[in-house]
Amino acid sequence: QGSVHPRAQARYDQGRLDGATPIQGSLHLALSAAQEADLDELLREQQDPVSPNYHAWLTPAQFGARFGLSATDLARVKAWLQGQGLTVESVESGGLHIDFRGNAGQVERAFQTELHRYSVGGESHFANATNLSVPAALSGMVLGVRGLDDFRPKPHFRRSAPHFTSSISQN
């Protein structure tokens, strides 16, 4: 639930995205409850000056070995992506992020959704029109999916006028 971008509204819908459109996305993987408890404890210890783990930072590889998916589970997720026709681009060394690519048709089939074009504020965007789905066997491992829309936050710049005076005189 909640995987549809809030700006992907029916009133802006311009129809289905061409199935051949290239898509680059990423799966964000979840920690188990035991891993979350272990991480919380490690973070407390890293901040406790009397702990042997005080300021004992982990490398991304160490983090992945301790808190990432097991090799078996990671292989299952990768195999599922590849079985959907998607290409696994990389697995982040922390073990909690998998980048993939494919086309819109493959992404729609993999995540049981539709990708649509939207015209919002005079700009064209694409996004999933319905909530995403993953197989039940992977649901506890997948925290979220990113990259299935191209809505990006816009910076909010305010022009400011200088509010100062100078006492420098020119002779």
Short mmCIF file of C-alpha atoms in Angstrom, two decimals:
data_model
loop_
_atom_site.label_atom_id
_atom_site.label_comp_id
_atom_site.label_asym_id
_atom_site.label_seq_id
_atom_site.Cartn_x
_atom_site.Cartn_y
_atom_site.Cartn_z
CA GLN A 1 0.00 0.00 0.00
CA GLY A 2 1.06 3.59 -0.57
CA SER A 3 3.40 2.91 -3.47
CA VAL A 4 1.60 5.24 -5.91
CA HIS A 5 3.20 8.68 -6.07
CA PRO A 6 0.79 11.32 -4.71
CA ARG A 7 1.10 13.40 -7.89
CA ALA A 8 0.11 10.43 -10.11
CA GLN A 9 -3.57 11.30 -10.02
CA ALA A 10 -6.29 10.21 -12.43
CA ARG A 11 -7.01 13.83 -13.41
CA TYR A 12 -3.45 14.12 -14.83
CA ASP A 13 -3.42 10.67 -16.50
CA GLN A 14 -2.39 10.65 -20.16
CA GLY A 15 -2.59 6.86 -20.65
CA ARG A 16 -0.25 3.89 -20.55
CA LEU A 17 3.50 4.31 -20.89
CA ASP A 18 4.94 2.60 -23.98
CA GLY A 19 5.96 -0.91 -22.91
CA ALA A 20 9.39 -0.53 -24.54
CA THR A 21 10.32 2.52 -22.42
CA PRO A 22 13.56 1.79 -20.51
CA ILE A 23 13.20 1.79 -16.72
CA GLN A 24 15.92 1.75 -14.08
CA GLY A 25 14.74 0.92 -10.61
CA SER A 26 15.92 -0.38 -7.29
CA LEU A 27 14.67 -2.70 -4.60
CA HIS A 28 15.24 -1.62 -1.03
CA LEU A 29 15.52 -4.63 1.21
CA ALA A 30 14.39 -4.96 4.81
CA LEU A 31 16.24 -5.95 7.94
CA SER A 32 14.76 -8.81 9.93
CA ALA A 33 13.44 -8.02 13.41
CA ALA A 34 16.55 -9.65 14.92
CA GLN A 35 18.83 -7.59 12.65
CA GLU A 36 17.01 -4.39 13.61
CA ALA A 37 17.47 -5.17 17.30
CA ASP A 38 21.14 -5.99 16.70
CA LEU A 39 21.64 -2.74 14.76
CA ASP A 40 19.94 -0.70 17.48
CA GLU A 41 22.24 -2.28 20.07
CA LEU A 42 25.34 -1.67 17.94
CA LEU A 43 24.39 1.99 17.45
CA ARG A 44 23.96 2.41 21.21
CA GLU A 45 27.34 0.75 21.84
CA GLN A 46 29.07 2.91 19.23
CA GLN A 47 28.00 6.00 21.16
CA ASP A 48 28.85 4.65 24.63
CA PRO A 49 32.42 5.60 25.65
CA VAL A 50 32.74 2.57 27.96
CA SER A 51 31.68 0.08 25.27
CA PRO A 52 34.31 -1.93 23.36
CA ASN A 53 32.35 -0.92 20.22
CA TYR A 54 32.67 2.82 20.96
CA HIS A 55 33.33 4.49 17.60
CA ALA A 56 33.95 1.06 16.05
CA TRP A 57 32.43 1.92 12.67
CA LEU A 58 31.59 -0.74 10.12
CA THR A 59 32.60 -0.71 6.47
CA PRO A 60 29.75 -1.18 4.00
CA ALA A 61 30.90 -4.78 3.45
CA GLN A 62 30.91 -5.47 7.20
CA PHE A 63 27.46 -3.89 7.50
CA GLY A 64 26.19 -6.07 4.63
CA ALA A 65 27.65 -9.23 6.13
CA ARG A 66 25.99 -8.50 9.47
CA PHE A 67 22.73 -6.81 8.49
CA GLY A 68 22.12 -7.57 4.80
CA LEU A 69 20.10 -10.42 3.38
CA SER A 70 21.62 -13.87 3.61
CA ALA A 71 23.34 -15.09 0.45
CA THR A 72 20.43 -17.51 -0.09
CA ASP A 73 17.75 -14.81 0.24
CA LEU A 74 19.73 -12.38 -1.92
CA ALA A 75 20.02 -15.08 -4.60
CA ARG A 76 16.22 -15.65 -4.40
CA VAL A 77 15.50 -11.94 -4.92
CA LYS A 78 17.97 -11.67 -7.80
CA ALA A 79 16.57 -14.84 -9.41
CA TRP A 80 13.04 -13.45 -9.16
CA LEU A 81 14.08 -10.17 -10.82
CA GLN A 82 15.90 -12.05 -13.59
CA GLY A 83 12.95 -14.42 -13.98
CA GLN A 84 10.81 -11.37 -14.74
CA GLY A 85 13.18 -10.46 -17.58
CA LEU A 86 14.84 -7.67 -15.58
CA THR A 87 18.62 -7.23 -15.46
CA VAL A 88 20.31 -6.97 -12.07
CA GLU A 89 22.74 -4.06 -12.42
CA SER A 90 24.32 -4.11 -8.97
CA VAL A 91 23.92 -5.13 -5.37
CA GLU A 92 25.01 -2.43 -2.93
CA SER A 93 27.83 -3.60 -0.66
CA GLY A 94 25.62 -3.01 2.40
CA GLY A 95 23.34 -5.73 1.05
CA LEU A 96 20.12 -3.75 1.29
CA HIS A 97 19.78 -2.27 -2.18
CA ILE A 98 19.56 -3.94 -5.62
CA ASP A 99 19.58 -1.87 -8.82
CA PHE A 100 17.81 -3.34 -11.85
CA ARG A 101 16.79 -2.31 -15.34
CA GLY A 102 14.30 -3.43 -17.91
CA ASN A 103 11.48 -1.99 -19.96
CA ALA A 104 8.10 -0.71 -18.80
CA GLY A 105 6.30 -3.90 -19.90
CA GLN A 106 8.65 -6.09 -17.85
CA VAL A 107 8.31 -3.82 -14.82
CA GLU A 108 4.50 -3.87 -15.10
CA ARG A 109 4.45 -7.68 -15.18
CA ALA A 110 7.00 -8.04 -12.37
CA PHE A 111 5.24 -5.68 -9.96
CA GLN A 112 1.65 -6.28 -11.16
CA THR A 113 1.01 -2.63 -11.92
CA GLU A 114 0.49 -0.28 -14.84
CA LEU A 115 2.87 2.54 -15.69
CA HIS A 116 1.17 5.65 -17.04
CA ARG A 117 2.17 9.06 -18.34
CA TYR A 118 0.98 12.10 -16.41
CA SER A 119 0.87 15.78 -17.31
CA VAL A 120 1.35 17.77 -14.12
CA GLY A 121 2.03 21.49 -14.09
CA GLY A 122 2.79 21.49 -17.80
CA GLU A 123 5.43 18.75 -17.42
CA SER A 124 5.28 15.16 -18.60
CA HIS A 125 6.02 12.42 -16.05
CA PHE A 126 5.55 8.68 -15.69
CA ALA A 127 4.60 6.64 -12.63
CA ASN A 128 2.88 3.48 -11.54
CA ALA A 129 -0.90 3.97 -11.57
CA THR A 130 -1.65 1.22 -9.06
CA ASN A 131 0.08 -0.11 -5.95
CA LEU A 132 3.01 -2.43 -6.52
CA SER A 133 3.04 -6.08 -5.59
CA VAL A 134 5.80 -8.64 -5.01
CA PRO A 135 5.41 -12.38 -4.48
CA ALA A 136 4.45 -13.36 -0.94
CA ALA A 137 7.74 -15.30 -0.61
CA LEU A 138 9.64 -12.01 -1.01
CA SER A 139 7.27 -9.64 0.79
CA GLY A 140 9.17 -9.79 4.10
CA MET A 141 12.44 -9.03 2.31
CA VAL A 142 11.36 -6.12 0.10
CA LEU A 143 10.94 -2.84 1.92
CA GLY A 144 10.22 -0.75 -1.17
CA VAL A 145 10.79 -0.13 -4.86
CA ARG A 146 12.22 3.10 -6.25
CA GLY A 147 12.65 4.45 -9.75
CA LEU A 148 9.25 3.53 -11.16
CA ASP A 149 8.35 7.20 -11.50
CA ASP A 150 10.24 10.28 -12.58
CA PHE A 151 8.67 12.75 -10.17
CA ARG A 152 11.55 14.51 -8.44
CA PRO A 153 11.44 17.11 -5.69
CA LYS A 154 11.90 20.62 -6.92
CA PRO A 155 14.07 23.07 -5.06
CA HIS A 156 12.24 26.01 -3.57
CA PHE A 157 14.38 29.07 -4.06
CA ARG A 158 13.42 32.39 -2.64
CA ARG A 159 14.94 35.47 -4.02
CA SER A 160 16.13 37.65 -1.23
CA ALA A 161 16.97 41.27 -1.44
CA PRO A 162 19.92 42.49 0.57
CA HIS A 163 18.85 44.09 3.82
CA PHE A 164 21.91 46.06 4.74
CA THR A 165 23.33 49.48 4.31
CA SER A 166 26.86 50.61 3.96
CA SER A 167 28.53 53.48 5.68
CA ILE A 168 31.37 53.56 3.20
CA SER A 169 31.60 56.95 1.60
CA GLN A 170 33.27 57.72 -1.64
CA ASN A 171 35.51 60.78 -1.67
#
